[in-house]
Amino acid sequence: MLLIRCPWCGPCDETEFRYGGEAHVARPREAQSLDDAAWAEYLFMRNNPRGWFRERWVHAAGCRRWFNVERHTVTHEIRLTYSGTRVDPMSELDRAPSPNSK
Amino acid sequence: MKRFSAFALLREALRGHADWPPYWRTPEPKSSYDIVIIGGGGHGLATAYYLAKEHGIRNVAVLERGWLGGGNTGRNTTIVRSNYLWEESAALYEHALQLFETLSEALNINVMLSQRGVLNLAHTPGDVREAIRRVHANRLNGIDAEWLDARQVKEFCPIVNVSPDVRYPVLGATLQRRAGVARHDAVAWGYARAADALGVDIIQGCEVTGFDISANRVRGVRTKKGTIAAGRVGIVAAGHNSVLAAMAGVRLPLQSHPLQALVSEPVKPVHNCVVMSNAVHVYVSQSDKGELVMGAGIDAYNSYSQRGSFHVIEHQMAACLELFPIFSRLRMMRSWGGIVDVCPDASPIIGPLPVEGLYMNGGWGTGGFKATPGSGHVFAWTLAKGEPHPLARPFGLARFASGALIDEHGAAAVAH
């Protein structure tokens, strides 16, 4: 069971949230000009790392706002939650892994 | 290979069972193989067996990071069936079921296939329409399927609650009589034993750390036990397929999730078939030891941790008690999780990857066990000939660009 810190409501039980998959998958601006392979890349291809992963959650039973979480997919440790409007959060975190990370 | 028979059993019994040989050797990896298979689960071992048996390619290694059959092969709920909706899937899963029906003889090991029938319950008018559509589709594809109303469901499975006074009453069910359960470990061990006897090297404790690729062609795999040259490489690593593909610079449409299951304390025979319910979500059978084996839906989030959240189990138990009030005082003994690689259309990916010589067989998601023999059979053909087996052709990676998806979320029967 995860304890997720909503940026607006604070730490809440996982059952209050719904999952939104990988974060920062931007819809292509000129979608009509893409070929099938590029559209498939946007629609279906996803990162699926064993390690730190930035993902979207919505506080469905709370404030109902979307936000992003950086969570480790082996330890389930959450080291960052941030508003979904930030494009590239703290890239320096990639160079300073948590002691728990593998 | 020392063959199993009633006579061999009697002879060894008289000798105190001291002379049974190990099922497979423990070889050190050679420097080079014709084909290297990454992943020593059921699918990878079946692939190796059919490569040696049907294509005469015996210079094959199966590399397993942990121990043989220790991943999803040893963690599933052992259900075997072929009642999928679309022609492509029906052909593939039925191919697997037919191989299962003669597998004990073929491998000379008892895989304990028990064709006790699988019920897929319908709880709403929408469920009913969908289920009857699937029955018709199955019959058109030559797969046995029947529609049962609630009274017939009660006759077939007397312990299921068909009262109209519950939140999601049972309105009927599809039944595949040839479906059932099989011993998952015996399937893995049987394929390993038979492949080993044909000369396949099964190398456990050998983690793959990368690929040797030059001019967009795979030349070998780097492992914790050194580099191994390979003509062709097959990735059959279930939940870790994305991780391995990423080492070769290939992106896949897969997401890895925990899928949990649990067993009860053993009780006397009480449940004579397999019951699955999409709507309230649980699937239940009784093992030969007497434990009730129950499966949950996947946890929503990506994970490689082989454990999931408790509320998923809670939800599954609530569904179980609504369907089977008789189990209300039963104690649960163990729960566990496996990591399943889920595809957007709930169908597998079988075939070549963009790197020449590199192939994959994965994305089986929540329902790979039932496909083990068929999956290995068509993937061995694909690796041996360098082009997809006709049954595997619709399941290539190209379908995500062409749009020819094979949507089996309904027939997959596990929530995701």
Coordinates of C-alpha atoms in Angstrom, one line a residue:
Chain A
M1 CA 0.0 0.0 0.0
L2 CA 1.4 3.4 -1.0
L3 CA 1.2 6.6 1.0
I4 CA 1.1 9.3 -1.6
R5 CA 1.6 13.0 -0.8
C6 CA -0.8 15.1 -2.7
P7 CA 0.8 18.5 -3.3
W8 CA -2.5 20.2 -2.1
C9 CA -3.9 17.7 0.5
G10 CA -0.9 16.2 2.0
P11 CA -0.2 12.4 2.6
C12 CA -3.2 10.2 1.8
D13 CA -3.8 6.5 1.3
E14 CA -3.3 5.1 -2.1
T15 CA -7.0 4.1 -2.4
E16 CA -7.9 7.8 -2.7
F17 CA -5.9 8.1 -5.9
R18 CA -6.2 6.8 -9.5
Y19 CA -3.1 6.1 -11.6
G20 CA -2.3 7.9 -14.9
G21 CA 0.8 6.1 -16.1
E22 CA 4.0 7.7 -17.4
A23 CA 4.3 11.5 -16.9
H24 CA 5.7 14.0 -19.5
V25 CA 4.3 12.3 -22.5
A26 CA 3.4 15.4 -24.5
R27 CA 0.8 15.2 -27.3
P28 CA 2.6 16.1 -30.6
R29 CA 1.7 19.7 -31.7
E30 CA 1.4 18.8 -35.4
A31 CA -0.3 15.4 -34.9
Q32 CA -1.8 15.4 -38.4
S33 CA 1.6 15.6 -40.0
L34 CA 3.0 12.5 -38.2
D35 CA 3.6 9.2 -40.0
D36 CA 2.1 6.0 -38.5
A37 CA 5.3 5.1 -36.7
A38 CA 5.6 8.5 -35.0
W39 CA 2.0 8.4 -34.0
A40 CA 2.4 4.8 -32.5
E41 CA 5.4 6.1 -30.6
Y42 CA 3.2 8.8 -29.0
L43 CA 0.2 6.6 -28.5
F44 CA 1.7 3.3 -27.3
M45 CA 5.5 3.3 -26.7
R46 CA 6.3 3.9 -23.0
N47 CA 9.3 3.9 -20.8
N48 CA 9.0 1.0 -18.3
P49 CA 12.2 1.3 -16.1
R50 CA 13.2 -0.8 -13.2
G51 CA 14.1 2.2 -11.1
W52 CA 13.0 5.8 -10.8
F53 CA 9.9 6.6 -12.7
R54 CA 7.9 9.8 -13.2
E55 CA 4.2 9.1 -13.3
R56 CA 0.8 10.8 -13.0
W57 CA -1.7 10.4 -10.3
V58 CA -5.1 12.1 -9.7
H59 CA -6.5 12.6 -6.2
A60 CA -9.9 11.2 -7.2
A61 CA -11.4 11.0 -3.7
G62 CA -9.8 14.3 -2.6
C63 CA -9.1 17.5 -4.5
R64 CA -9.5 15.7 -7.9
R65 CA -6.3 17.4 -9.2
W66 CA -3.7 15.7 -11.3
F67 CA 0.0 15.8 -10.3
N68 CA 3.2 14.0 -10.9
V69 CA 5.2 11.6 -8.6
E70 CA 8.7 10.3 -8.9
R71 CA 8.6 6.8 -7.5
H72 CA 11.0 3.8 -7.5
T73 CA 9.5 0.8 -9.2
V74 CA 11.3 -1.7 -7.0
T75 CA 11.3 -0.2 -3.6
H76 CA 8.1 1.9 -4.1
E77 CA 9.9 4.8 -2.4
I78 CA 8.4 8.2 -3.4
R79 CA 11.0 11.0 -3.4
L80 CA 9.2 13.8 -5.1
T81 CA 5.6 14.9 -5.9
Y82 CA 5.1 18.0 -7.9
S83 CA 2.4 19.9 -9.8
G84 CA 1.7 18.4 -13.3
T85 CA 2.3 21.8 -14.9
R86 CA 6.1 21.6 -14.4
V87 CA 7.7 20.4 -17.5
D88 CA 11.1 19.1 -16.3
P89 CA 11.4 18.8 -12.6
M90 CA 14.8 18.9 -10.9
S91 CA 16.8 16.9 -13.4
E92 CA 19.7 16.9 -10.8
L93 CA 17.8 14.2 -8.9
D94 CA 18.9 11.8 -11.6
R95 CA 22.5 12.2 -10.5
A96 CA 21.8 11.8 -6.8
P97 CA 20.0 8.5 -6.3
S98 CA 18.5 7.7 -3.0
P99 CA 20.5 5.3 -0.8
N100 CA 17.6 2.8 -1.2
S101 CA 17.7 2.7 -4.9
K102 CA 19.1 -0.1 -6.9
Chain B
M1 CA 17.1 -39.0 -19.7
K2 CA 15.7 -41.7 -17.4
R3 CA 12.2 -42.2 -18.6
F4 CA 9.3 -42.2 -16.1
S5 CA 7.0 -45.2 -16.1
A6 CA 5.1 -47.4 -13.7
F7 CA 7.9 -49.9 -14.0
A8 CA 10.6 -47.3 -13.3
L9 CA 8.6 -46.1 -10.3
L10 CA 8.3 -49.6 -8.9
R11 CA 12.1 -50.3 -9.5
E12 CA 13.1 -47.1 -7.8
A13 CA 10.7 -47.7 -4.9
L14 CA 12.4 -51.0 -4.2
R15 CA 15.8 -49.1 -4.2
G16 CA 14.6 -46.5 -1.8
H17 CA 14.3 -43.8 -4.5
A18 CA 18.0 -43.2 -4.3
D19 CA 18.8 -43.4 -8.0
W20 CA 16.6 -40.7 -9.6
P21 CA 18.9 -38.5 -11.6
P22 CA 18.6 -34.7 -11.6
Y23 CA 16.1 -33.4 -14.2
W24 CA 18.7 -31.3 -16.0
R25 CA 22.5 -30.7 -16.0
T26 CA 24.1 -27.6 -14.6
P27 CA 26.5 -26.6 -17.4
E28 CA 28.8 -23.6 -17.6
P29 CA 28.0 -21.5 -20.6
K30 CA 29.9 -22.2 -23.8
S31 CA 31.4 -19.2 -25.7
S32 CA 29.0 -19.4 -28.5
Y33 CA 25.5 -20.8 -29.4
D34 CA 23.3 -20.8 -32.5
I35 CA 20.4 -19.4 -30.4
V36 CA 20.4 -17.9 -27.0
I37 CA 17.0 -17.6 -25.1
I38 CA 16.8 -15.1 -22.3
G39 CA 14.4 -16.3 -19.7
G40 CA 14.1 -19.7 -18.1
G41 CA 10.3 -19.7 -17.5
G42 CA 7.8 -21.9 -19.2
H43 CA 7.8 -20.0 -22.4
G44 CA 11.6 -19.9 -22.8
L45 CA 12.0 -23.5 -21.9
A46 CA 9.2 -24.6 -24.3
T47 CA 10.9 -22.6 -27.0
A48 CA 14.2 -24.3 -26.4
Y49 CA 12.5 -27.7 -26.4
Y50 CA 10.7 -27.2 -29.7
L51 CA 13.9 -25.8 -31.3
A52 CA 15.7 -29.0 -30.4
K53 CA 12.8 -31.4 -31.1
E54 CA 11.2 -30.0 -34.2
H55 CA 13.9 -27.9 -35.9
G56 CA 17.0 -30.0 -34.9
I57 CA 18.7 -26.9 -33.5
R58 CA 20.4 -28.2 -30.4
N59 CA 23.2 -25.7 -29.9
V60 CA 20.9 -23.6 -27.7
A61 CA 21.3 -21.9 -24.3
V62 CA 18.5 -20.8 -22.0
L63 CA 19.8 -18.1 -19.7
E64 CA 17.9 -17.6 -16.4
R65 CA 18.8 -14.8 -14.0
G66 CA 17.3 -16.5 -10.9
W67 CA 16.2 -20.1 -10.9
L68 CA 14.2 -22.1 -13.4
G69 CA 10.5 -21.4 -13.3
G70 CA 10.9 -19.1 -10.4
G71 CA 9.1 -16.1 -11.9
N72 CA 5.5 -16.0 -13.2
T73 CA 5.7 -19.7 -14.2
G74 CA 5.7 -20.6 -10.5
R75 CA 3.3 -17.8 -9.5
N76 CA 0.3 -18.1 -11.7
T77 CA -3.1 -19.6 -10.9
T78 CA -2.5 -22.5 -13.4
I79 CA -5.7 -21.9 -15.5
V80 CA -5.6 -23.3 -19.1
R81 CA -8.3 -22.3 -21.6
S82 CA -8.6 -21.0 -25.2
N83 CA -11.9 -19.2 -25.3
Y84 CA -10.6 -15.9 -26.7
L85 CA -12.7 -13.6 -28.9
W86 CA -10.7 -12.8 -32.1
E87 CA -9.6 -15.4 -34.7
E88 CA -5.9 -14.6 -34.3
S89 CA -6.0 -15.2 -30.5
A90 CA -8.4 -18.2 -30.8
A91 CA -6.0 -19.9 -33.2
L92 CA -3.0 -19.2 -30.9
Y93 CA -4.5 -20.2 -27.6
E94 CA -6.3 -23.2 -29.1
H95 CA -2.9 -24.4 -30.5
A96 CA -1.6 -24.2 -27.0
L97 CA -4.5 -26.1 -25.5
Q98 CA -4.2 -28.9 -28.0
L99 CA -0.5 -29.2 -27.2
F100 CA -1.4 -29.3 -23.5
E101 CA -3.7 -32.2 -24.2
T102 CA -0.8 -34.4 -25.2
L103 CA 1.9 -32.7 -23.3
S104 CA 2.3 -35.4 -20.5
E105 CA 3.0 -38.1 -23.2
A106 CA 5.3 -35.8 -25.2
L107 CA 7.4 -34.8 -22.3
N108 CA 7.1 -38.0 -20.3
I109 CA 6.1 -36.2 -17.2
N110 CA 2.7 -35.8 -15.6
V111 CA 1.7 -32.1 -16.1
M112 CA -1.6 -33.0 -14.3
L113 CA -3.8 -31.4 -16.9
S114 CA -7.3 -31.5 -15.4
Q115 CA -10.0 -30.4 -18.0
R116 CA -12.6 -29.7 -15.3
G117 CA -14.3 -26.8 -17.1
V118 CA -13.9 -23.0 -16.8
L119 CA -16.9 -20.8 -16.1
N120 CA -16.8 -17.1 -17.0
L121 CA -19.6 -15.5 -15.1
A122 CA -21.9 -12.7 -16.5
H123 CA -23.4 -10.3 -14.0
T124 CA -25.1 -7.6 -16.1
P125 CA -27.1 -7.5 -19.3
G126 CA -24.0 -6.1 -20.9
D127 CA -21.9 -9.0 -19.6
V128 CA -24.5 -11.4 -21.0
R129 CA -24.4 -9.9 -24.5
E130 CA -20.6 -9.9 -24.5
A131 CA -20.4 -13.5 -23.2
I132 CA -22.9 -14.9 -25.7
R133 CA -21.1 -13.1 -28.5
R134 CA -17.9 -14.7 -27.4
V135 CA -19.5 -18.2 -27.3
H136 CA -20.6 -17.7 -30.9
A137 CA -17.2 -16.4 -31.9
N138 CA -15.5 -19.4 -30.2
R139 CA -17.7 -21.9 -32.0
L140 CA -17.0 -20.3 -35.4
N141 CA -13.4 -20.9 -34.6
G142 CA -13.9 -24.5 -33.7
I143 CA -13.5 -24.0 -29.9
D144 CA -15.9 -25.6 -27.5
A145 CA -18.1 -23.1 -25.8
E146 CA -21.5 -23.1 -24.2
W147 CA -23.8 -20.5 -22.7
L148 CA -25.3 -21.5 -19.3
D149 CA -28.2 -19.7 -17.6
A150 CA -28.0 -19.1 -13.8
R151 CA -29.8 -22.4 -13.0
Q152 CA -27.3 -24.4 -15.2
V153 CA -24.4 -22.5 -13.6
K154 CA -25.7 -23.7 -10.2
E155 CA -25.9 -27.3 -11.5
F156 CA -22.4 -27.2 -12.9
C157 CA -20.9 -25.5 -9.8
P158 CA -23.2 -26.1 -6.8
I159 CA -21.3 -23.8 -4.4
V160 CA -21.6 -20.6 -6.4
N161 CA -24.2 -18.1 -5.1
V162 CA -26.8 -17.4 -7.8
S163 CA -29.2 -15.6 -5.5
P164 CA -30.9 -12.6 -7.3
D165 CA -30.5 -10.6 -4.0
V166 CA -26.9 -9.7 -4.3
R167 CA -25.4 -6.5 -5.7
Y168 CA -24.1 -8.3 -8.9
P169 CA -26.3 -11.4 -9.4
V170 CA -25.1 -14.2 -11.6
L171 CA -27.1 -14.0 -14.8
G172 CA -25.3 -16.8 -16.5
A173 CA -21.9 -17.9 -17.7
T174 CA -19.9 -19.2 -20.6
L175 CA -18.4 -22.7 -20.1
Q176 CA -15.4 -24.2 -21.9
R177 CA -15.5 -27.8 -20.8
R178 CA -12.0 -28.6 -22.3
A179 CA -10.5 -25.8 -20.2
G180 CA -9.2 -26.4 -16.7
V181 CA -5.9 -26.3 -14.7
A182 CA -2.4 -27.9 -15.1
R183 CA 0.5 -28.2 -12.7
H184 CA 2.6 -25.1 -13.5
D185 CA 5.9 -26.3 -12.0
A186 CA 5.6 -29.7 -13.9
V187 CA 5.2 -27.8 -17.2
A188 CA 8.5 -25.9 -16.6
W189 CA 10.4 -28.9 -15.2
G190 CA 9.1 -31.1 -18.0
Y191 CA 10.2 -28.8 -20.8
A192 CA 13.5 -28.2 -19.0
R193 CA 14.1 -32.0 -18.6
A194 CA 13.2 -32.8 -22.2
A195 CA 15.2 -29.9 -23.6
D196 CA 18.2 -30.8 -21.5
A197 CA 18.0 -34.4 -22.8
L198 CA 18.2 -33.0 -26.4
G199 CA 21.4 -31.1 -25.6
V200 CA 20.0 -27.6 -24.6
D201 CA 22.2 -25.9 -22.0
I202 CA 20.0 -24.4 -19.2
I203 CA 22.1 -21.9 -17.3
Q204 CA 20.6 -20.6 -14.1
G205 CA 22.0 -17.7 -12.0
C206 CA 23.1 -16.0 -15.3
E207 CA 21.8 -12.5 -15.5
V208 CA 22.0 -10.7 -18.9
T209 CA 23.6 -7.2 -18.6
G210 CA 23.7 -6.1 -22.2
F211 CA 23.9 -7.1 -25.9
D212 CA 26.8 -7.0 -28.4
I213 CA 25.3 -5.2 -31.4
S214 CA 27.2 -4.0 -34.4
A215 CA 25.8 -2.8 -37.7
N216 CA 22.4 -3.1 -36.2
R217 CA 22.9 -6.9 -35.8
V218 CA 23.0 -8.7 -32.5
R219 CA 26.3 -10.7 -32.1
G220 CA 25.9 -11.9 -28.6
V221 CA 24.8 -11.3 -25.1
R222 CA 26.8 -10.0 -22.1
T223 CA 26.1 -11.8 -18.9
K224 CA 27.4 -12.0 -15.3
K225 CA 29.2 -15.2 -16.5
G226 CA 30.9 -13.6 -19.5
T227 CA 30.0 -12.7 -23.0
I228 CA 28.2 -15.4 -25.1
A229 CA 28.2 -15.1 -28.9
A230 CA 24.8 -15.9 -30.5
G231 CA 23.4 -16.2 -34.0
R232 CA 20.0 -15.3 -32.9
V233 CA 18.7 -14.1 -29.5
G234 CA 15.1 -14.5 -28.1
I235 CA 13.9 -12.3 -25.2
V236 CA 11.4 -14.2 -23.2
A237 CA 11.6 -12.4 -19.9
A238 CA 8.0 -11.6 -19.0
G239 CA 7.9 -8.6 -16.6
H240 CA 11.5 -7.7 -17.5
N241 CA 11.1 -7.6 -21.3
S242 CA 11.2 -3.8 -21.4
V243 CA 14.4 -3.7 -19.4
L244 CA 16.1 -6.1 -21.8
A245 CA 14.8 -4.5 -24.9
A246 CA 16.0 -1.1 -23.6
M247 CA 19.6 -2.6 -23.4
A248 CA 19.3 -3.1 -27.1
G249 CA 17.9 0.4 -27.6
V250 CA 14.4 -0.9 -28.4
R251 CA 11.2 0.7 -27.0
L252 CA 8.2 -1.4 -26.4
P253 CA 4.5 -0.6 -25.6
L254 CA 4.7 -2.6 -22.4
Q255 CA 4.1 -1.6 -18.8
S256 CA 5.1 -3.9 -15.9
H257 CA 2.6 -4.4 -13.1
P258 CA 2.3 -6.6 -10.0
L259 CA -0.4 -9.3 -10.3
Q260 CA -1.3 -10.9 -7.0
A261 CA -2.7 -14.3 -6.1
L262 CA -3.3 -16.2 -2.9
V263 CA -4.2 -19.6 -1.5
S264 CA -6.4 -20.7 1.4
E265 CA -5.7 -23.5 3.9
P266 CA -6.3 -26.9 2.3
V267 CA -9.8 -28.3 2.6
K268 CA -11.6 -31.4 1.3
P269 CA -12.7 -31.3 -2.4
V270 CA -15.5 -28.7 -2.5
H271 CA -15.0 -26.8 -5.8
N272 CA -15.1 -28.9 -9.0
C273 CA -14.3 -26.4 -11.7
V274 CA -12.7 -23.0 -12.3
V275 CA -14.9 -19.9 -11.8
M276 CA -13.8 -16.5 -13.2
S277 CA -15.7 -13.3 -12.9
N278 CA -14.7 -10.1 -14.7
A279 CA -17.3 -7.9 -13.1
V280 CA -16.9 -8.6 -9.3
H281 CA -13.4 -9.7 -10.1
V282 CA -11.9 -12.9 -8.8
Y283 CA -11.0 -16.3 -10.2
V284 CA -11.1 -19.4 -8.1
S285 CA -10.1 -23.1 -8.4
Q286 CA -9.1 -25.8 -6.0
S287 CA -5.7 -27.4 -6.2
D288 CA -5.1 -31.1 -5.8
K289 CA -3.7 -30.4 -2.3
G290 CA -7.1 -28.8 -1.4
E291 CA -6.1 -25.2 -1.3
L292 CA -8.4 -22.7 -3.0
V293 CA -6.3 -20.8 -5.5
M294 CA -7.5 -17.2 -6.1
G295 CA -6.3 -14.5 -8.4
A296 CA -6.7 -10.7 -8.2
G297 CA -6.6 -8.0 -10.8
I298 CA -3.3 -6.1 -11.4
D299 CA -2.1 -3.3 -9.2
A300 CA -2.6 -0.1 -11.2
Y301 CA 0.9 1.3 -10.9
N302 CA 4.1 0.1 -12.6
S303 CA 6.3 -2.0 -10.4
Y304 CA 9.1 -4.6 -10.5
S305 CA 8.7 -5.5 -6.8
Q306 CA 6.8 -8.8 -6.9
R307 CA 4.3 -7.5 -4.3
G308 CA 1.2 -5.4 -4.5
S309 CA -1.1 -3.4 -2.4
F310 CA -3.4 -4.9 0.3
H311 CA -6.5 -3.2 -0.9
V312 CA -6.4 -5.2 -4.1
I313 CA -6.5 -8.4 -2.1
E314 CA -9.3 -6.9 0.0
H315 CA -11.4 -6.2 -3.1
Q316 CA -10.7 -9.7 -4.4
M317 CA -11.8 -11.3 -1.1
A318 CA -15.0 -9.3 -1.1
A319 CA -15.8 -10.6 -4.6
C320 CA -15.0 -14.1 -3.6
L321 CA -17.3 -14.0 -0.6
E322 CA -20.1 -12.6 -2.7
L323 CA -19.8 -15.5 -5.1
F324 CA -19.0 -18.2 -2.5
P325 CA -20.5 -17.4 0.9
I326 CA -19.4 -20.9 1.9
F327 CA -15.8 -19.7 2.1
S328 CA -16.5 -17.1 4.7
R329 CA -14.6 -18.8 7.5
L330 CA -11.7 -20.1 5.4
R331 CA -8.3 -18.9 6.4
M332 CA -5.9 -17.5 3.7
M333 CA -2.4 -19.0 4.0
R334 CA -0.2 -17.2 1.5
S335 CA -0.3 -14.3 -1.0
W336 CA 2.3 -13.4 -3.5
G337 CA 2.8 -11.2 -6.6
G338 CA 4.4 -11.7 -10.0
I339 CA 5.4 -9.0 -12.5
V340 CA 3.4 -9.1 -15.7
D341 CA 4.2 -7.1 -18.8
V342 CA 0.9 -5.7 -20.0
C343 CA 0.3 -4.7 -23.6
P344 CA -2.2 -2.0 -24.6
D345 CA -4.4 -4.6 -26.4
A346 CA -4.0 -7.4 -23.8
S347 CA -2.3 -9.6 -26.5
P348 CA 1.3 -10.8 -26.7
I349 CA 4.1 -9.5 -28.9
I350 CA 5.8 -12.4 -30.8
G351 CA 8.4 -11.8 -33.5
P352 CA 11.5 -9.9 -34.7
L353 CA 12.6 -6.6 -33.1
P354 CA 14.2 -3.7 -35.0
V355 CA 17.7 -5.1 -34.3
E356 CA 18.6 -7.9 -36.7
G357 CA 18.8 -11.3 -35.1
L358 CA 16.9 -10.1 -32.0
Y359 CA 13.4 -11.5 -31.3
M360 CA 10.9 -11.3 -28.5
N361 CA 8.1 -13.4 -27.1
G362 CA 6.4 -11.4 -24.4
G363 CA 3.6 -9.0 -23.5
W364 CA 1.5 -12.0 -22.3
G365 CA 0.4 -9.9 -19.4
T366 CA -1.9 -11.6 -17.0
G367 CA -2.6 -14.8 -19.0
G368 CA 0.6 -16.4 -20.2
F369 CA 0.6 -19.7 -18.5
K370 CA -2.2 -21.2 -20.6
A371 CA -0.3 -20.4 -23.8
T372 CA 3.0 -21.9 -22.7
P373 CA 3.2 -24.8 -25.2
G374 CA 1.8 -22.9 -28.1
S375 CA 3.9 -19.8 -27.4
G376 CA 7.1 -21.9 -27.3
H377 CA 6.1 -23.8 -30.4
V378 CA 5.5 -20.8 -32.6
F379 CA 8.4 -18.9 -31.2
A380 CA 10.8 -21.8 -31.9
W381 CA 9.6 -21.8 -35.5
T382 CA 10.1 -18.1 -35.7
L383 CA 13.6 -18.3 -34.3
A384 CA 14.5 -21.3 -36.5
K385 CA 13.3 -19.8 -39.7
G386 CA 14.0 -16.1 -39.0
E387 CA 10.4 -15.1 -39.9
P388 CA 7.2 -15.3 -37.8
H389 CA 5.2 -18.5 -37.6
P390 CA 1.8 -18.0 -39.4
L391 CA 0.0 -18.1 -36.1
A392 CA 2.4 -15.5 -34.6
R393 CA 2.4 -13.1 -37.6
P394 CA -0.6 -11.0 -36.4
F395 CA 1.2 -10.5 -33.0
G396 CA 4.2 -8.6 -34.3
L397 CA 5.3 -5.3 -33.0
A398 CA 4.3 -3.7 -36.3
R399 CA 0.6 -3.9 -35.3
F400 CA 1.0 -0.8 -33.1
A401 CA 1.9 1.3 -36.1
S402 CA -0.6 -0.3 -38.5
G403 CA -3.4 -0.2 -36.0
A404 CA -4.3 -3.9 -36.4
L405 CA -4.6 -4.4 -32.6
I406 CA -6.0 -7.6 -31.2
D407 CA -8.1 -6.3 -28.4
E408 CA -8.6 -9.1 -25.9
H409 CA -9.4 -7.2 -22.7
G410 CA -12.7 -9.0 -22.4
A411 CA -11.4 -12.5 -22.9
A412 CA -8.2 -11.9 -20.9
A413 CA -10.6 -11.8 -17.9
V414 CA -8.2 -10.2 -15.5
A415 CA -8.8 -6.5 -14.7
H416 CA -6.2 -4.2 -16.2

